[in-house]
Coordinates of C-alpha atoms in Angstrom, one line a residue:
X1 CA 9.0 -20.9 -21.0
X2 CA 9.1 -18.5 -23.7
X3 CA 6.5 -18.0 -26.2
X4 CA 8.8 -17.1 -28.8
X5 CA 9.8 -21.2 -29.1
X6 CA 9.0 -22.4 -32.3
X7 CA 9.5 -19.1 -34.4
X8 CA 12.0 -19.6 -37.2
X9 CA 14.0 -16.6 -36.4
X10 CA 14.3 -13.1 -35.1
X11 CA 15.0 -10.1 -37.3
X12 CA 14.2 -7.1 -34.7
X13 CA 15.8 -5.6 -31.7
X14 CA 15.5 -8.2 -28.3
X15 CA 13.7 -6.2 -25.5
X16 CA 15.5 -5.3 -22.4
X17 CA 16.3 -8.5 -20.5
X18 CA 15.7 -10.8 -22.4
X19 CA 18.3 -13.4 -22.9
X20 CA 19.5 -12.8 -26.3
X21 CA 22.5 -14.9 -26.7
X22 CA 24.6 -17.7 -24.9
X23 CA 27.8 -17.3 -24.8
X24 CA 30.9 -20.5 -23.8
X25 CA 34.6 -19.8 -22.7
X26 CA 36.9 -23.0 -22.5
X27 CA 40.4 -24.1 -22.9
X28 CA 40.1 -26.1 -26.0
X29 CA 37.9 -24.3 -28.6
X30 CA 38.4 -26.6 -31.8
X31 CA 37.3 -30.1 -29.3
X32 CA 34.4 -28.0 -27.9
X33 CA 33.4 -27.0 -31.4
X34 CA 34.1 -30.4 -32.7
X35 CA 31.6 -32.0 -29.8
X36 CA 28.7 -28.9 -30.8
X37 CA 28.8 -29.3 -34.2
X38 CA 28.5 -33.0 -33.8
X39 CA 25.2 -32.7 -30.9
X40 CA 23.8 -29.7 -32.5
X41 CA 24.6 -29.8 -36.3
X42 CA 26.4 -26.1 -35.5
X43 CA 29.1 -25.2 -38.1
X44 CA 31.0 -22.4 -37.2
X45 CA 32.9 -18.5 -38.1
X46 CA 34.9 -16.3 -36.6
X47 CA 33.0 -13.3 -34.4
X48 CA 34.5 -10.7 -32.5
X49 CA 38.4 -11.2 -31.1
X50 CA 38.3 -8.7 -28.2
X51 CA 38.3 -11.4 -25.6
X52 CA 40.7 -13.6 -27.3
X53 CA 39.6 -16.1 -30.0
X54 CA 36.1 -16.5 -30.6
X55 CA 33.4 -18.4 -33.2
X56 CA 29.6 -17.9 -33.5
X57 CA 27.8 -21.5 -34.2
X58 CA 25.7 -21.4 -36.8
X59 CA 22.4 -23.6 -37.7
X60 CA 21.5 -23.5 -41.4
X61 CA 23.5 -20.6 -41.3
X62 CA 21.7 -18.6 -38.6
X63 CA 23.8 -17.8 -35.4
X64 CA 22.8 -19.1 -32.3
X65 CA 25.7 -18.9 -29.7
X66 CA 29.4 -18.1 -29.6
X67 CA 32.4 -20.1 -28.2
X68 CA 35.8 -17.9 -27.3
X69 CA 38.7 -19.6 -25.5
X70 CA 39.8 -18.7 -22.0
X71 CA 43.5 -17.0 -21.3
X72 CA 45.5 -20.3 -20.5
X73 CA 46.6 -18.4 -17.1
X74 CA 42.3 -18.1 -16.1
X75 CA 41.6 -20.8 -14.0
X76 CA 37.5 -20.0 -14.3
X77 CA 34.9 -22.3 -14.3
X78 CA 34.2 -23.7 -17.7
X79 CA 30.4 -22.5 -17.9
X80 CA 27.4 -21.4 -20.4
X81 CA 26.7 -17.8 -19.8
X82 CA 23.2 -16.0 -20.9
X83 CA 23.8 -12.4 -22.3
X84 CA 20.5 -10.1 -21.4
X85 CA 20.0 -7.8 -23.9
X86 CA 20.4 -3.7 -22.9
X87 CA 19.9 -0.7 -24.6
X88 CA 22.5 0.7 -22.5
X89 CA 25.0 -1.3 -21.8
X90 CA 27.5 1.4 -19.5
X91 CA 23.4 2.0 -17.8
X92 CA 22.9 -1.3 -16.8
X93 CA 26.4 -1.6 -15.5
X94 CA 25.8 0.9 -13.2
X95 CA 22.7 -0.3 -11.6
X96 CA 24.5 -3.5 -11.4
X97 CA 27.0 -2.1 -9.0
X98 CA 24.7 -0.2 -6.8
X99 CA 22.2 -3.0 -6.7
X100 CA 25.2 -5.4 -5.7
X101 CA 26.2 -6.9 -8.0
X102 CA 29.4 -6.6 -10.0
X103 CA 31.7 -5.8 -13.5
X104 CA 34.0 -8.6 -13.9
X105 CA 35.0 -7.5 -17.8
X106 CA 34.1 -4.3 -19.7
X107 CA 31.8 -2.5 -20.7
X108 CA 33.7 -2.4 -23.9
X109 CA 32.8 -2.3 -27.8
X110 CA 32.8 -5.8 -29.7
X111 CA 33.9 -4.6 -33.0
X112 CA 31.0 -3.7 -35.1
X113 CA 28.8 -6.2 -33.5
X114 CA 27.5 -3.9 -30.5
X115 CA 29.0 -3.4 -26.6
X116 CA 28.9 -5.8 -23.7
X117 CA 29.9 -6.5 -19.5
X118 CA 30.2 -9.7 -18.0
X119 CA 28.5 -9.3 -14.4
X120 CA 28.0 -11.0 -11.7
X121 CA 24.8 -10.8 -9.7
X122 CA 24.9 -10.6 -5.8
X123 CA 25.0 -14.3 -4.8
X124 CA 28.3 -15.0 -8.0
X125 CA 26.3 -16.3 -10.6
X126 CA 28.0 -14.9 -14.0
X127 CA 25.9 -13.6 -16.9
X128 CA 26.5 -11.2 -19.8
X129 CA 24.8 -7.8 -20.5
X130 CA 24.5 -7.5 -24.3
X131 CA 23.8 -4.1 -26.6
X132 CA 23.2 -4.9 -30.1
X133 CA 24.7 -3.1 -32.9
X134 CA 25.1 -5.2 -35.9
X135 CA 24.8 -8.2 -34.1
X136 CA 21.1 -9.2 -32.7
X137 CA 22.1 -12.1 -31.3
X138 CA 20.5 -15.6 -31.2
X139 CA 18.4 -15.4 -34.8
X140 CA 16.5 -18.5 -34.7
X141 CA 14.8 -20.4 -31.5
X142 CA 12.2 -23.2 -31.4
X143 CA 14.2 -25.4 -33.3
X144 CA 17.2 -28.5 -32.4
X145 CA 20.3 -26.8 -31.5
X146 CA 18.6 -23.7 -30.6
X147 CA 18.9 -22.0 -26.8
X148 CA 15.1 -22.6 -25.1
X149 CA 15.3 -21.3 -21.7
X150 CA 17.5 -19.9 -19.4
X151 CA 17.4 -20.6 -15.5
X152 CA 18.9 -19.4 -12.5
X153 CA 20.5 -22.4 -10.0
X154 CA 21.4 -20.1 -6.7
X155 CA 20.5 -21.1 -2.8
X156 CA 17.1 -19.2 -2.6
X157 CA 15.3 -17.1 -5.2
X158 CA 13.9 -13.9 -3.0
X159 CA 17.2 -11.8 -3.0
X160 CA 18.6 -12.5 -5.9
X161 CA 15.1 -12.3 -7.7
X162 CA 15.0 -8.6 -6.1
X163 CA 18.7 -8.1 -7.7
X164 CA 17.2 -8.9 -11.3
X165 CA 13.7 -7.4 -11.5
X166 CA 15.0 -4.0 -9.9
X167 CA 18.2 -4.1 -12.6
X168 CA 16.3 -5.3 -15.7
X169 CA 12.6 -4.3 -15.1
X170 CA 11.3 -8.2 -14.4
X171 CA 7.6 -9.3 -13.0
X172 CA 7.8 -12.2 -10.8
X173 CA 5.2 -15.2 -11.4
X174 CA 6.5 -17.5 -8.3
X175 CA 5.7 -20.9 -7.8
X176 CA 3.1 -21.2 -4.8
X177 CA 4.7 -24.2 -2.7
X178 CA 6.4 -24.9 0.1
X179 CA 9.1 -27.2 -1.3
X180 CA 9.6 -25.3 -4.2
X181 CA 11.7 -22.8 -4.6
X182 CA 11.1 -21.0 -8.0
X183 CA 10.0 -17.9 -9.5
X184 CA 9.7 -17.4 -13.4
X185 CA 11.0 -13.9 -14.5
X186 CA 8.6 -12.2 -17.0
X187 CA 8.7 -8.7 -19.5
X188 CA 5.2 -7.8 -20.7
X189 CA 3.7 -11.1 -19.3
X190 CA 6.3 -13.1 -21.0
X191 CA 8.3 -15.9 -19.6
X192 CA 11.6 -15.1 -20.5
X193 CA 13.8 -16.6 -17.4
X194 CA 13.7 -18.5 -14.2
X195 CA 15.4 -18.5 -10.7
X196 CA 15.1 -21.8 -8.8
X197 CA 16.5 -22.1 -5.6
X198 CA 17.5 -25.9 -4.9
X199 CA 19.6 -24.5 -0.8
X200 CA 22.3 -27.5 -0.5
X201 CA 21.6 -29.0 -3.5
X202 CA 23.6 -26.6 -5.4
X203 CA 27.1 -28.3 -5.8
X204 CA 29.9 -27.2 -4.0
X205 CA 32.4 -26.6 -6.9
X206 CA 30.1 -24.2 -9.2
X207 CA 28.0 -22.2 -6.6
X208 CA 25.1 -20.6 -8.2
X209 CA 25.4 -20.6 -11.5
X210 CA 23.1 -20.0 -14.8
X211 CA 21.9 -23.1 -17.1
X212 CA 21.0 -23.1 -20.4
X213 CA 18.3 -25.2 -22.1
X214 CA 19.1 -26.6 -25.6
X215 CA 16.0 -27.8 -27.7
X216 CA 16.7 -31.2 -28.9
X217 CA 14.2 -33.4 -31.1
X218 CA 14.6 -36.4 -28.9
X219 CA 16.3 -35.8 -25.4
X220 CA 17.2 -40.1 -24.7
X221 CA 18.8 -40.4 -28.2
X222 CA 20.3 -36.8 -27.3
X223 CA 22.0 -37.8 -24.2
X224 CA 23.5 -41.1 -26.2
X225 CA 24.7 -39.1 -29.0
X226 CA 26.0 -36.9 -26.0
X227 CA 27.7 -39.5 -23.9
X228 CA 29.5 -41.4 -27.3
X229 CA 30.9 -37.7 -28.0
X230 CA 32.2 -38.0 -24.5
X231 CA 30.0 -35.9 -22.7
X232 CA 28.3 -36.8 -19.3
X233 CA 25.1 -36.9 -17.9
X234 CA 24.3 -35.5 -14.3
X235 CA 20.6 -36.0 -14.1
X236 CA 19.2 -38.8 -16.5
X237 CA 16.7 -37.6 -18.7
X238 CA 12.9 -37.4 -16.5
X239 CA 9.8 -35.3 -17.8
X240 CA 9.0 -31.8 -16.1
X241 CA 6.5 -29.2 -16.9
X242 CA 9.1 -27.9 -19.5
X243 CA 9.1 -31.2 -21.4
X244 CA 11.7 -34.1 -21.1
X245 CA 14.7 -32.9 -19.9
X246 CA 18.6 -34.1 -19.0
X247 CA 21.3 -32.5 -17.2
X248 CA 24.7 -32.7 -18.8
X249 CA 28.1 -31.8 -19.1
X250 CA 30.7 -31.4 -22.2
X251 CA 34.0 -33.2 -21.9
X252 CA 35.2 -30.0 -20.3
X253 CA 32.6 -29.5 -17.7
X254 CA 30.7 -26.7 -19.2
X255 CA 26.6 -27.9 -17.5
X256 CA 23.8 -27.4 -20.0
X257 CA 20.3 -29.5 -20.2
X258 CA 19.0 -30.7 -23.1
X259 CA 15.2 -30.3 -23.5
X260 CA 12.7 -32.2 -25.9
X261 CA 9.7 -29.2 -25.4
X262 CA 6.4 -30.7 -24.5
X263 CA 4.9 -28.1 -26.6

C-alpha cells in the first residue's frame, strides 16, 4: 500500500509510475455518474473531449477520477483503468512496444490538461500512461471516494512484473510463498502497485486485467449502499492485510474493490 493514504491532497508533479489517475469508459455516462456520485459523494465537470465525452468526479471539489463514454460501435470491456504517470509520454510508448507490450490509442495531447497512450502490457491487461500538463491528476487520496491501490490480476506475476519494472523503473518486494503469487511494485522504497497472479482463477471473460481500490469508511455498509444502487458484489467483503475489502461490480460491469484501510 501506499504511504501517501491519508494525505489530504497532492499539489506537485506524481513521480514516474506512479498511478496518478483512474480512468472509466462505459456506454451510459449519466447512470454511471449517477451510481458514483451516489457510493462516492462525487459530483462531476466536463474534462477533456478528445476521446469522446468525458467528466472528472470531484470530492469537495478536488478531482479524483474521470468517466468518458465508449463509441457505441466499441464493444470493449467496460473496465477501470490506472494511468501511470510519465514524463515522456511518446518515451514510454516506445519502450512499451519493444518490451512487448502495445499502443492501443495515442500518444496524443488532452487539451491543456497534458498528453496520454492507452497500452496494453504483454499478457492484455489495459492501463493508461499519463504526462501532466495542467492536469496532475488524482489531488486527494486517503480519504472515502478516493483511489487507494492499484493491483494487477494476470495468470502469473514473473513476466509481466519484468514488462513493468524494465518500462517504468519498479523494485520488486515479492511475497515469499509458495501459494502465493504476488509481488508489490515499488519507486524509492514505496509501495505504489501490485501484480498478483491468481493462474485459473482469473475469469474467462476479462483476462488479466487491472483493479482499482476505492477507500470507503465502512466496506459492509459500502457494499449495501452498492448493491441498493444496483451494483453487485463478486467477493463478499473478508479482512486482508490491506484492510476489509469487497469485490464488486457497477450495473455495467466495470470490477472495482472497495476497501475500509486497516491503517
Amino acid at each position: 500500500m501506499t504511504d501517501a493514504r491519508g494525505s489530504a491532497g497532492r499539489n506537485a508533479r506524481h513521480a514516474p509510475g506512479t498511478p496518478c489517475w483512474v480512468s472509466l469508459m462505459v456506454h451510459g455516462p449519466a447512470a454511471t455518474q449517477q451510481f458514483y456520485g451516489a457510493l462516492f459523494g462525487w459530483e462531476f465537470r466536463p474534462g477533456p473531449q478528445q476521446l469522446g465525452p468525458y467528466t472528472r468526479a470531484l470530492l469537495d471539489g478536488r478531482e479524483v477520477a474521470g468517466i468518458g463514454q465508449l463509441p457505441p460501435d466499441r464493444q470493449l470491456p467496460i473496465a477501470w483503468t490506472p494511468y501511470l504517470a510519465s514524463d515522456d509520454v511518446n518515451r514510454t510508448a516506445e519502450a512499451v512496444r519493444s518490451c512487448g507490450g502495445t499502443i492501443g490509442v495515442g500518444p496524443l495531447d488532452a487539451e491543456e490538461a497534458g498528453r496520454l497512450a492507452i497500452c496494453s502490457d504483454p499478457s492484455g491487461a489495459v492501463f493508461g500512461v499519463w504526462q501532466a500538463a495542467a492536469h496532475l491528476g488524482t489531488a486527494v487520496t486517503g480519504v472515502p471516494g478516493t483511489p487507494a491501490w492499484n493491483e494487477l490480476m494476470t495468470f502469473e506475476s514473473a513476466s509481466v512484473v519484468k514488462f513493468y519494472t524494465t518500462v517504468f523503473g519498479y523494485e520488486q518486494e515479492p511475497v515469499v510463498s509458495a501459494d502465493f503469487d504476488y509481488v508489490t511494485l515499488n519507486l524509492g522504497g514505496r509501495p505504489v502497485a501490485g501484480v498478483h497472479g491468481v493462474g485459473h482463477a482469473l475469469p474467462r471473460d476479462r483476462g488479466p486485467h487491472w483493479m482499482t481500490y476505492f477507500e470507503v469508511a465502512d466496506t459492509d455498509e459500502a457494499v449495501d449502499r452498492l448493491v441498493d444502487l444496483g451494483g453487485h458484489v463478486l467477493k463478499p467483503a473478508q479482512d486482508t492485510v490491506l484492510g476489509r475489502v469487497a469485490m464488486v461490480a457497477d450495473p455495467e460491469g466495470a470490477r472495482f474493490s472497495l476497501l475500509q484501510s486497516s491503517r
